XYZ file of C-alpha atoms in Angstrom:
369
model
C -0.369 0.326 0.318
C 1.232 3.506 -0.994
C 1.802 5.597 2.090
C 3.162 8.963 2.269
C 3.857 11.512 5.009
C 2.253 15.313 3.969
C 2.936 18.346 5.894
C 1.077 21.857 6.185
C 2.038 24.747 8.712
C -0.383 27.999 9.987
C 0.671 31.214 12.564
C -1.250 32.690 14.797
C -2.728 36.016 14.842
C 0.384 38.051 16.268
C 2.607 35.940 12.894
C 4.425 39.566 11.651
C 2.484 38.141 8.064
C -0.915 37.454 9.479
C -0.546 41.469 11.389
C -0.196 42.673 8.095
C -2.492 41.394 6.098
C -4.645 42.179 8.644
C -3.673 45.944 9.501
C -4.855 45.607 5.379
C -7.794 43.664 5.202
C -8.674 45.892 8.328
C -8.419 48.675 6.357
C -10.207 47.283 3.058
C -12.850 46.797 5.012
C -13.396 49.973 6.581
C -13.996 51.697 3.354
C -16.482 48.818 1.674
C -18.484 49.643 5.347
C -18.163 52.647 3.868
C -18.940 52.738 0.004
C -19.426 49.338 -0.900
C -17.834 50.178 -4.579
C -13.765 50.770 -3.058
C -11.152 49.930 -4.707
C -8.104 49.539 -2.555
C -4.601 47.860 -3.223
C -2.845 47.728 0.217
C 0.150 46.594 1.770
C 1.508 46.900 5.292
C 5.214 46.280 6.064
C 6.024 45.757 9.552
C 9.627 46.030 11.468
C 11.376 46.611 14.119
C 9.208 48.825 16.012
C 7.984 50.272 12.916
C 4.609 49.839 10.491
C 4.307 51.066 7.091
C 1.098 50.844 4.833
C 1.040 51.445 1.044
C -0.740 51.229 -2.226
C -3.857 52.256 -3.643
C -7.693 53.544 -2.884
C -10.497 54.909 -4.773
C -13.243 55.403 -2.067
C -15.614 57.477 -0.853
C -15.117 56.856 2.505
C -12.575 58.424 5.086
C -10.499 56.061 6.943
C -7.678 57.176 9.316
C -5.269 54.436 8.331
C -2.671 55.560 11.977
C -5.432 55.029 13.928
C -6.281 51.413 12.385
C -2.978 50.237 12.798
C -2.750 50.351 16.131
C -6.138 49.129 17.471
C -5.085 46.139 15.007
C -1.713 45.338 17.080
C -3.246 46.585 20.749
C -6.206 44.022 19.761
C -4.218 41.334 18.678
C -2.427 41.839 22.014
C 1.091 44.101 21.168
C 2.161 46.033 24.033
C 5.545 46.824 23.640
C 7.241 45.816 27.088
C 10.412 45.940 24.943
C 9.708 41.816 23.558
C 7.695 42.866 20.418
C 6.271 46.017 18.911
C 4.679 48.565 20.737
C 1.158 49.677 19.609
C 1.291 53.900 21.863
C 4.286 54.464 20.487
C 5.673 52.696 17.234
C 6.016 53.993 14.213
C 3.270 54.460 11.138
C 3.957 55.180 7.775
C 1.003 55.611 5.179
C 1.839 56.429 1.614
C -1.592 56.199 0.292
C -2.218 57.192 -3.528
C -5.300 56.877 -5.839
C -5.717 53.585 -8.421
C -4.335 54.013 -11.768
C -6.286 55.079 -14.866
C -4.625 52.426 -16.831
C -6.193 50.099 -14.672
C -9.360 52.143 -14.049
C -10.257 51.393 -17.184
C -10.772 48.538 -17.997
C -12.197 47.568 -14.628
C -14.506 49.850 -14.881
C -16.406 48.087 -17.526
C -16.381 44.681 -15.768
C -12.744 43.747 -17.457
C -10.259 41.616 -14.498
C -8.408 43.470 -12.934
C -4.607 42.532 -14.095
C -4.040 38.910 -15.737
C -2.823 35.965 -14.257
C -4.217 32.382 -12.658
C -6.058 31.166 -9.972
C -6.932 27.938 -8.430
C -9.363 26.550 -6.453
C -9.831 22.943 -4.640
C -11.484 20.991 -2.165
C -11.484 17.148 -1.004
C -13.723 14.799 1.270
C -11.083 13.821 3.222
C -12.683 16.479 5.761
C -16.045 17.407 7.536
C -14.651 21.093 6.208
C -13.671 19.452 2.584
C -10.342 20.457 3.725
C -7.240 18.924 2.784
C -6.551 17.270 6.338
C -3.029 18.840 7.192
C -3.681 22.745 6.851
C -7.171 22.042 8.288
C -5.711 20.702 10.969
C -2.683 23.121 11.631
C -5.204 26.195 12.070
C -7.647 24.592 14.679
C -4.668 23.399 16.527
C -2.792 27.662 15.290
C -6.344 28.662 16.501
C -6.363 27.303 19.650
C -2.845 28.849 20.249
C -4.462 31.804 19.846
C -8.629 30.799 22.314
C -5.845 29.646 25.668
C -3.619 33.228 25.375
C -6.596 35.409 25.097
C -9.180 32.955 27.293
C -5.937 32.952 30.093
C -6.321 29.198 30.013
C -1.953 29.907 29.331
C -1.889 33.709 30.122
C 2.485 33.953 29.463
C 1.785 33.010 25.661
C 2.125 35.709 23.439
C 0.703 36.381 20.344
C 3.686 35.103 17.679
C 2.906 31.627 16.803
C 3.286 28.493 14.092
C 2.275 25.275 14.672
C 3.045 22.367 11.967
C 1.419 19.103 11.186
C 2.846 15.753 9.408
C 0.174 13.650 8.218
C 1.616 9.752 7.095
C -1.381 8.845 4.397
C -2.353 5.307 3.385
C -3.313 5.293 -0.431
C -3.965 8.662 0.268
C -6.312 9.118 2.426
C -5.162 10.285 6.257
C -4.099 6.786 8.545
C -2.051 8.458 11.711
C 0.318 12.084 12.592
C 3.439 11.303 12.183
C 5.019 14.921 13.746
C 3.392 18.131 15.639
C 5.420 21.071 15.946
C 4.719 24.857 17.800
C 6.297 27.017 18.304
C 4.846 30.176 20.134
C 5.760 33.716 22.080
C 6.104 33.530 25.554
C 7.015 34.907 28.915
C 10.776 34.781 29.286
C 9.644 33.711 32.935
C 8.218 30.715 32.196
C 10.125 27.023 31.434
C 10.374 24.790 28.244
C 8.956 21.730 30.405
C 6.253 23.910 31.425
C 5.184 25.575 27.613
C 5.542 21.903 26.782
C 3.574 19.895 29.032
C 1.344 22.753 28.929
C 1.043 23.235 24.821
C 0.367 19.177 24.327
C -2.457 19.465 27.172
C -4.031 22.442 26.733
C -3.723 22.749 22.760
C -2.907 19.394 21.093
C -5.856 17.285 23.270
C -7.594 20.106 22.955
C -8.093 19.451 19.287
C -6.434 16.516 17.676
C -8.664 13.100 17.291
C -6.492 10.508 19.329
C -7.081 7.767 17.245
C -4.625 10.161 14.821
C -2.091 9.310 17.515
C 0.447 7.170 18.187
C 3.442 6.328 20.566
C 5.711 7.049 17.451
C 3.835 10.207 16.754
C 6.512 13.169 17.578
C 6.064 16.444 19.758
C 7.746 19.611 18.956
C 7.594 22.364 21.469
C 9.320 25.555 20.761
C 12.539 23.161 19.493
C 15.076 26.264 19.658
C 14.245 26.486 23.189
C 13.373 30.062 23.828
C 10.902 31.957 22.171
C 10.613 35.416 24.254
C 11.474 38.025 21.222
C 8.333 38.073 18.762
C 6.263 39.363 16.527
C 7.750 42.709 14.340
C 11.303 43.162 16.333
C 12.092 39.273 15.374
C 10.874 39.607 12.367
C 9.763 41.538 9.498
C 6.232 41.004 7.915
C 4.255 41.335 4.465
C 0.708 41.451 3.409
C 0.166 38.742 1.697
C 3.305 36.424 2.267
C 1.371 33.796 3.403
C -0.338 32.855 0.755
C 0.251 28.274 1.024
C -1.269 28.952 5.098
C -4.384 30.809 3.458
C -5.793 28.335 1.028
C -4.300 24.619 0.993
C -1.240 24.196 2.498
C 0.633 23.218 -0.658
C -1.783 19.915 -0.690
C -2.960 21.918 -3.955
C -1.546 24.410 -5.999
C -1.840 27.609 -5.764
C -1.806 30.749 -9.121
C 0.451 33.007 -6.855
C -1.302 35.789 -6.309
C -2.554 37.287 -2.598
C -5.247 38.261 -1.495
C -5.729 40.545 2.097
C -5.722 43.582 1.426
C -7.471 43.499 -2.040
C -11.611 44.278 -3.661
C -13.190 41.940 -4.740
C -12.259 43.709 -8.266
C -9.087 42.223 -8.641
C -9.853 37.815 -9.495
C -6.399 37.510 -7.872
C -9.031 37.522 -5.136
C -12.818 36.787 -6.359
C -11.999 34.257 -9.088
C -10.404 32.323 -6.041
C -13.308 32.433 -3.452
C -15.545 31.381 -6.817
C -13.261 29.217 -8.604
C -12.859 26.976 -3.413
C -16.466 28.018 -3.741
C -17.132 25.642 -7.539
C -14.710 23.370 -6.450
C -16.274 22.372 -2.940
C -19.298 21.438 -4.341
C -18.410 19.398 -6.574
C -16.996 17.119 -3.803
C -20.155 18.275 -2.101
C -23.012 16.964 -4.897
C -21.124 13.480 -5.466
C -19.192 14.928 -8.757
C -15.403 13.741 -7.490
C -14.005 12.652 -4.100
C -11.176 15.724 -4.861
C -11.272 18.429 -7.511
C -8.893 20.678 -8.584
C -9.672 23.825 -11.107
C -7.795 26.562 -13.119
C -9.431 29.331 -14.369
C -6.868 31.989 -16.295
C -8.011 35.631 -16.752
C -6.419 39.113 -18.862
C -5.839 41.884 -17.405
C -9.656 43.908 -18.343
C -11.041 41.408 -19.982
C -14.364 39.859 -18.345
C -14.638 36.361 -19.834
C -12.178 34.096 -18.343
C -9.401 32.479 -21.285
C -9.407 29.296 -20.412
C -10.671 26.634 -17.453
C -9.347 23.284 -16.489
C -10.905 20.264 -14.041
C -8.493 17.790 -12.038
C -10.249 14.861 -10.456
C -7.115 12.785 -10.268
C -9.393 9.843 -11.170
C -12.186 10.477 -8.263
C -14.853 11.618 -10.945
C -18.326 10.007 -10.966
C -18.606 11.712 -14.212
C -16.474 12.933 -17.094
C -14.729 15.864 -16.231
C -16.521 17.498 -19.175
C -19.194 17.205 -17.972
C -18.547 19.089 -15.274
C -16.807 21.542 -16.410
C -20.167 21.672 -19.339
C -22.125 21.980 -14.734
C -20.075 24.646 -13.915
C -19.757 26.735 -17.095
C -23.884 26.549 -17.401
C -24.436 27.430 -13.064
C -21.614 30.097 -13.147
C -21.561 33.293 -14.155
C -16.918 33.036 -14.065
C -16.710 37.285 -15.453
C -15.683 39.658 -12.487
C -19.181 41.098 -11.969
C -20.742 37.940 -11.740
C -18.503 36.509 -9.307
C -19.199 39.591 -6.760
C -22.754 39.529 -7.658
C -23.165 35.653 -6.700
C -20.734 36.106 -3.708
C -21.837 39.357 -2.284
C -18.119 40.307 -2.347
C -18.267 44.349 -1.900
C -19.614 43.572 1.994
C -16.875 44.569 3.961
C -16.350 40.452 5.556
C -12.611 40.678 4.819
C -10.858 40.287 7.938
C -13.072 36.998 8.872
C -10.950 36.280 6.379
C -7.363 36.563 7.286
C -6.680 34.801 10.273
C -6.771 30.768 9.786
C -6.821 29.732 6.113
C -9.701 32.043 3.554
C -11.374 28.471 3.461
C -13.285 26.235 5.126
C -14.844 28.665 7.351
C -18.449 28.020 6.645
C -20.063 31.288 7.837
C -18.495 32.491 4.395
C -20.306 32.542 1.236
C -18.046 30.872 -1.235
C -18.185 27.821 1.753
C -22.068 27.653 1.412
C -23.143 24.240 -0.245
C -25.393 23.847 -3.091
C -26.911 21.902 -5.831
C -25.356 22.157 -9.260
């Protein structure tokens, strides 16, 4: 029987890259609250005790980007003390301009905001129709944040990472080979206590014990110390965690990041739509796995190409699946935006713990087609 190991990672909301994603998505949501037709392309960079916010806005909304950034830092839990960024006193540089008129003229008539390729994926190996490894890595990261915020493990800091290695047998998850967790912590806490607490309060609360055995390996803060965190220890940048945001490397990615972009950018909206379609191909029993690729040209409304791969698991011909998709769904940018309701301020819900697999998001809805 064919066996192999596959690994995916996730990060907590305080990871420097995710901090930047959240600032960018919060600016986007604030714009959409005031003006649903806002055009937004915002990127955030964090380093040491400085935040840089740059990009393009075309909107009637009145926002204070610096205030938004400080509130995000505060809500995450970054309060300085010499071990991470100080939300009150850090330097914040804002450099925002308007969208290029050359790009706008193509988007205004319903065309794509850029050329590019996007992918969507789903499988039936979890209840969320997500790959097992990334699904579990996200749940562990989310639990790290919960035990910190609820003061179950009050000594944990905002910055953390998880990684899960799964042993597959005949393409089905059989057991967990390795769980690796690194989380920022107070200097006074011993590694032994951190290890025991995370195993008891995080891993055992999240992981189904049927996937754990005597050979499962646990690595908790393997460097031995993780006191300095956030941008003070590592730079952060919007859009750098694209594999964490999607399928943990188990499916392909078109390369475009999501956070800070409004829905006229097909990097984001088309990837959401393709997840919706792939999930419903699987949920409707047409295949056990489904990956869809689509391509767009800047200023062109209709897709240039559509490709479907069910990895030999389809119950009907892939060409018939493609026909069903083309009949059911309008894959122009405007069609996607209207179908999924993407002009609403929903994007901060997506920023952390994956953009897919959350049932309260519109692209996760199961339909019949």
